[in-house]
Coordinates of N, CA and C in Angstrom, one line a residue:
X1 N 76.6 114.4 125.7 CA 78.0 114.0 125.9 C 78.9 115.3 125.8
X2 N 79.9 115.9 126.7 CA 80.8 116.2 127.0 C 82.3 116.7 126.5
X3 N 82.4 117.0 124.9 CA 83.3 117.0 124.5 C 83.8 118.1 123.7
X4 N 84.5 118.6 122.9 CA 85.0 119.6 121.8 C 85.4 119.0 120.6
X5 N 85.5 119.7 119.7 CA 86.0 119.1 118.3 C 86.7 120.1 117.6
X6 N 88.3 120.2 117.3 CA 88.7 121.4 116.8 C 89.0 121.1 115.0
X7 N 88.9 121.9 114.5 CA 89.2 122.0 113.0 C 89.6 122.9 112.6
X8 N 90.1 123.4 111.1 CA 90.8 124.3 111.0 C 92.2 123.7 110.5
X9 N 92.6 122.9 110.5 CA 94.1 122.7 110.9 C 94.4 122.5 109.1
X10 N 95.5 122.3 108.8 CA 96.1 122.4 107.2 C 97.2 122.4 107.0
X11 N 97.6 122.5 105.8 CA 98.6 122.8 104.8 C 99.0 123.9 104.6
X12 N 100.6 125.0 105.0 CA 100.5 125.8 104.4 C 102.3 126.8 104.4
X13 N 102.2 127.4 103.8 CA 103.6 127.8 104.0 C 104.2 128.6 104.9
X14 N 105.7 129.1 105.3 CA 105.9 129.4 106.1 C 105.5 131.4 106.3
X15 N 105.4 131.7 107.2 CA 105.2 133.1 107.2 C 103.4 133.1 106.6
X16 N 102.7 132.0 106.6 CA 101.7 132.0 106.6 C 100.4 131.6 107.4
X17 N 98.7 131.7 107.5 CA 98.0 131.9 108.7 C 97.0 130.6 108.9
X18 N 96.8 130.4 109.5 CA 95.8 129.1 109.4 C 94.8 130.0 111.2
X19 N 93.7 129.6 110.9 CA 92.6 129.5 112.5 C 92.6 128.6 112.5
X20 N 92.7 127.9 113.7 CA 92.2 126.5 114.6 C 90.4 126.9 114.9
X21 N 89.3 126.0 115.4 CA 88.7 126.6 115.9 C 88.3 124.9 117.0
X22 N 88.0 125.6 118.7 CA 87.4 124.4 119.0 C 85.9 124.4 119.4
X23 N 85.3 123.2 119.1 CA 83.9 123.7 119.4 C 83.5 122.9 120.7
X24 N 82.8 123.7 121.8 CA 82.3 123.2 122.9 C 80.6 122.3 122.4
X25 N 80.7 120.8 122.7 CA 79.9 120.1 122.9 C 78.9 119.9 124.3
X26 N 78.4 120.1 124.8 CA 77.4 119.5 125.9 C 77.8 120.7 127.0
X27 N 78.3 121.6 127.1 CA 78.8 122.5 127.5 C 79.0 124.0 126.9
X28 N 79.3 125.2 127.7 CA 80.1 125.7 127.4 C 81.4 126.4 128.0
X29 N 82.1 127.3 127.3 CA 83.5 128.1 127.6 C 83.1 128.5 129.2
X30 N 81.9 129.2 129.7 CA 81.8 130.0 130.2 C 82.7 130.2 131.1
X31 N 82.5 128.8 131.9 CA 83.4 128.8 133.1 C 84.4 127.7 133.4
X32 N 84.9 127.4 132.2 CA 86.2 126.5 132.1 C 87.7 127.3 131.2
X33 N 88.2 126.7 131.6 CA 89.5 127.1 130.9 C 90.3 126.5 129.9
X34 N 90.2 126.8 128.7 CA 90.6 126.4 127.0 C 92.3 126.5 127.1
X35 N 92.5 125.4 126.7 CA 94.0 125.4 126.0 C 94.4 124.9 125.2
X36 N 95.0 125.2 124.3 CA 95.8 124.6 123.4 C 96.8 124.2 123.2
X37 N 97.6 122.8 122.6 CA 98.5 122.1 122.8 C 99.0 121.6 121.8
X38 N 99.7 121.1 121.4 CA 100.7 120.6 120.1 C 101.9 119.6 120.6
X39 N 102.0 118.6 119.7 CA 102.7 117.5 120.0 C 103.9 117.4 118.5
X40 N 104.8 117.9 118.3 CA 105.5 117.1 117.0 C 105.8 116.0 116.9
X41 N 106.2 115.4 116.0 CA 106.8 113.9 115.6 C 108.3 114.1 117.1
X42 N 108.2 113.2 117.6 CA 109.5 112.5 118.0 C 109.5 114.2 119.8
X43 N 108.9 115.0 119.8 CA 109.0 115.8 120.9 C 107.6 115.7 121.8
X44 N 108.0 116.5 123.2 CA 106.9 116.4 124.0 C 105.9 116.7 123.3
X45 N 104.7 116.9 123.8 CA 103.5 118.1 123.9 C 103.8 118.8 125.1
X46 N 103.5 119.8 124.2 CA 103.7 121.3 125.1 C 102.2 122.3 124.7
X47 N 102.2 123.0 126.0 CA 101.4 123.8 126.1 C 101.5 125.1 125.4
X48 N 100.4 125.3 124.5 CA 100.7 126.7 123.5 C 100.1 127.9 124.0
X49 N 99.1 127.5 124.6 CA 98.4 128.7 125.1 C 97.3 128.2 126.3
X50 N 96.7 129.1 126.6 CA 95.9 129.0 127.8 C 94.9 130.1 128.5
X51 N 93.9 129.9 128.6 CA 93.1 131.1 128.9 C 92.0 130.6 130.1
X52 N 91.9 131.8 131.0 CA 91.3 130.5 132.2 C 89.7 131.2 132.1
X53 N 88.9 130.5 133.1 CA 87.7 130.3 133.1 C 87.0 132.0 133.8
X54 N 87.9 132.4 134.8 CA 87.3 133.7 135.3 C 88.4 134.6 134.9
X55 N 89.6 134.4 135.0 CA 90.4 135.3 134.6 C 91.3 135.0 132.9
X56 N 90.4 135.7 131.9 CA 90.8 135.3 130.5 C 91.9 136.3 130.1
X57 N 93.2 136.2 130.5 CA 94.2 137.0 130.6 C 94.8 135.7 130.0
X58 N 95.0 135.5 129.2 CA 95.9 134.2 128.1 C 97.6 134.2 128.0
X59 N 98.0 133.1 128.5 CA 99.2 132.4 128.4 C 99.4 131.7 127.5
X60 N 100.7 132.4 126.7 CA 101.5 131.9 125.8 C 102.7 131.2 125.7
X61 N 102.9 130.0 125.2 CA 104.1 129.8 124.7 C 105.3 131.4 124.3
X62 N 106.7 130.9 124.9 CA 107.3 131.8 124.6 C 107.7 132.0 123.0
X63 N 107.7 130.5 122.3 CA 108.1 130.4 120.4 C 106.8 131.1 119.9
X64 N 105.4 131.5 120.7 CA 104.4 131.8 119.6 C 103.8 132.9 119.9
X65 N 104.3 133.4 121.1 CA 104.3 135.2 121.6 C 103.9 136.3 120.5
X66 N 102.7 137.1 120.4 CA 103.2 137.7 119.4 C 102.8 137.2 117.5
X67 N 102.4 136.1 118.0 CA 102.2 135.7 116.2 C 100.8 134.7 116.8
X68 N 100.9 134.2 118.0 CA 99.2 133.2 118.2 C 98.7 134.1 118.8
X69 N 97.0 133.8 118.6 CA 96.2 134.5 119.6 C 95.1 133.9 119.8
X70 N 94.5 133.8 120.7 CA 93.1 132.9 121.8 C 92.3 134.0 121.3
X71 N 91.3 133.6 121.3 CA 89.5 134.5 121.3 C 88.7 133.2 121.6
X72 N 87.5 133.9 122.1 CA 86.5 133.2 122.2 C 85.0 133.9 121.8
X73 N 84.2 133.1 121.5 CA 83.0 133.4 120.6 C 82.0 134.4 121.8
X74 N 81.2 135.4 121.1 CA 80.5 135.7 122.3 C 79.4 134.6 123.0
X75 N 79.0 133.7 122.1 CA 77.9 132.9 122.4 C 78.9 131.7 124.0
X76 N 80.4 132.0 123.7 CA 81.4 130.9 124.2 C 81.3 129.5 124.4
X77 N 80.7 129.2 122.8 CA 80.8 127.9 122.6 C 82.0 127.6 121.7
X78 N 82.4 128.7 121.5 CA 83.9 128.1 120.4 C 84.8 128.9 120.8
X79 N 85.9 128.6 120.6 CA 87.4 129.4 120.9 C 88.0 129.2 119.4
X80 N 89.0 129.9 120.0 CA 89.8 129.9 118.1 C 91.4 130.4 118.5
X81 N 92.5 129.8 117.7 CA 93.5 129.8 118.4 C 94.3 130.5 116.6
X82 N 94.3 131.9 116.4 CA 94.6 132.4 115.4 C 96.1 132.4 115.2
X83 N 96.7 131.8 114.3 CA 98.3 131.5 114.0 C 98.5 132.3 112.7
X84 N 99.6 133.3 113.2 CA 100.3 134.2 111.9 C 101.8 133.8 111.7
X85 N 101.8 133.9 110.9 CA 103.4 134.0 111.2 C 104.1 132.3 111.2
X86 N 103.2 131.9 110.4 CA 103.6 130.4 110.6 C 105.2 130.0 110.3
X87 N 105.8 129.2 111.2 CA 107.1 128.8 110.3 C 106.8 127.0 110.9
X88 N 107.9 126.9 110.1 CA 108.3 125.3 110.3 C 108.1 124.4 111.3
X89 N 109.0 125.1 112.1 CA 108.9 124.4 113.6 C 107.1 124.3 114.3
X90 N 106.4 125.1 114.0 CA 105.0 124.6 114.3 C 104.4 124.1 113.7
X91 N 104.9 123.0 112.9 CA 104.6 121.8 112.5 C 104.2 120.9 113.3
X92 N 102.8 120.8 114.0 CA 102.4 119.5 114.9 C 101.3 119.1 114.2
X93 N 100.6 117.9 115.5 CA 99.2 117.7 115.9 C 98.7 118.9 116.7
X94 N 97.7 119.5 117.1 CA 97.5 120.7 117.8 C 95.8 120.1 118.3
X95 N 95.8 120.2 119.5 CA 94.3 120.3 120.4 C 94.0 121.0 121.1
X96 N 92.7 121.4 121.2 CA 92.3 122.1 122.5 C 91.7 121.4 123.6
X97 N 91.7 121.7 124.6 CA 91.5 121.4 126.2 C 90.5 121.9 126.6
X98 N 89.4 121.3 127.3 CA 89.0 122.2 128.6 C 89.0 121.7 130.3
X99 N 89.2 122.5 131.1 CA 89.1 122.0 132.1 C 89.0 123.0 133.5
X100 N 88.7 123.1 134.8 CA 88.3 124.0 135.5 C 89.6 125.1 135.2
X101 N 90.4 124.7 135.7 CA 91.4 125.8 135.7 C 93.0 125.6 134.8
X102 N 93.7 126.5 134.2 CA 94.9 126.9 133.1 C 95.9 125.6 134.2
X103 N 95.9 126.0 135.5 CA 96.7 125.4 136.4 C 97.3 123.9 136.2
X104 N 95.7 123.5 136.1 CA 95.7 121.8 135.7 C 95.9 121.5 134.3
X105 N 95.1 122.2 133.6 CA 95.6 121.9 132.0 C 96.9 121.6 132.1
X106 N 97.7 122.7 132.1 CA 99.2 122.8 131.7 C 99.7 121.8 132.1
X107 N 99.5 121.2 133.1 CA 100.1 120.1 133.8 C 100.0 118.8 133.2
X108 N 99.0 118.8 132.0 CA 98.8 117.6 130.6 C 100.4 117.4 129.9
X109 N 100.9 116.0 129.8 CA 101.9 115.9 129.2 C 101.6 114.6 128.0
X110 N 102.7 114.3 127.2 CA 102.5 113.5 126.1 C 101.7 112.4 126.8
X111 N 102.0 111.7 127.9 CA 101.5 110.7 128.4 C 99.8 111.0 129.8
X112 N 100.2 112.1 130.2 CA 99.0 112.1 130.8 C 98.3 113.7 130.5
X113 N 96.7 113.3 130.4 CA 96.1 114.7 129.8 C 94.9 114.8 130.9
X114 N 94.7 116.2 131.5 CA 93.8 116.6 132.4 C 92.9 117.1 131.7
X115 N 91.1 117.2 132.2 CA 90.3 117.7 131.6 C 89.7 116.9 130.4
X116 N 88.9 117.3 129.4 CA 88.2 116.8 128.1 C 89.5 117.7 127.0
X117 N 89.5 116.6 126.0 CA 90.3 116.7 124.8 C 89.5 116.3 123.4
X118 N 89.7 117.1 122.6 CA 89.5 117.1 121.3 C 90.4 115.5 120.8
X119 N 90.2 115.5 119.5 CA 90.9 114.7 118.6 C 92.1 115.0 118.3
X120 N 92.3 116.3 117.8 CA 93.5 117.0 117.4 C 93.3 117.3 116.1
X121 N 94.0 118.6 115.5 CA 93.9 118.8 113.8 C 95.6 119.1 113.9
X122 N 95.9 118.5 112.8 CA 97.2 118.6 111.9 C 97.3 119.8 111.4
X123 N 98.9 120.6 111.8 CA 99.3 121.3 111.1 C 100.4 121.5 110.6
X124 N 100.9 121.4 109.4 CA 101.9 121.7 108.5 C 102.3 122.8 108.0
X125 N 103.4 123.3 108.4 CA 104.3 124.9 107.8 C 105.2 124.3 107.0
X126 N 105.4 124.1 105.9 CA 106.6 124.3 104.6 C 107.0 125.3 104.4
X127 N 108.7 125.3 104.3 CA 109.7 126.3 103.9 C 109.8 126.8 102.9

């Protein structure tokens, strides 16, 4: 079967770090394109990052520029979506994606999602 599983996700204060990590199931990274996404209470889901299958030159949200960062494992069965700098407002649900290309990911919204999806891991920033 076909799928990812991300974890990592938590409790933690603001100006502080949590890793995500997702893990490729029945597959791997090699030649798909990972992204990650976040949904808050009562807002879209929006696309946080993105890194594509041949060209891993990663897109970022403009709120997490600078404080998130994408890696991927050398084996590229897992990716990891490193969060510094936590504040409040990145308070979501958060998943990762895979799918052929960043193109179609991005194009996942609260109601429709392209590609294979995780479950999602919760994260909480307190002030």
């Amino acid at each position: 079967e076909v799928q990812v599983v991300e974890s990592g996700g938590g409790s933690v204060q603001a100006g502080g770090s949590l890793r995500l990590s997702c893990a490729a199931s029945g597959f791997s990274f090699d030649d798909h394109a990972i992204g990650w996404f976040r949904q808050a209470p009562g807002k879209e889901r929006e696309g946080v990052s993105c890194m594509g299958g041949s060209d891993r030159t990663p897109y970022y949200l403009d709120s997490v520029k600078g404080r998130f960062a994408v890696s991927l494992d050398a084996a590229k069965t897992t990716a990891y979506l490193q969060m510094n700098s936590l504040r409040p407002e990145d308070t979501a649900m958060y998943w990762c994606a895979a799918d052929s290309t960043c193109q179609t990911l991005l194009l996942s919204t609260s109601s429709v999602r392209f590609g294979f999806w995780g479950q999602g891991t919760q994260v909480t920033v307190s002030s």
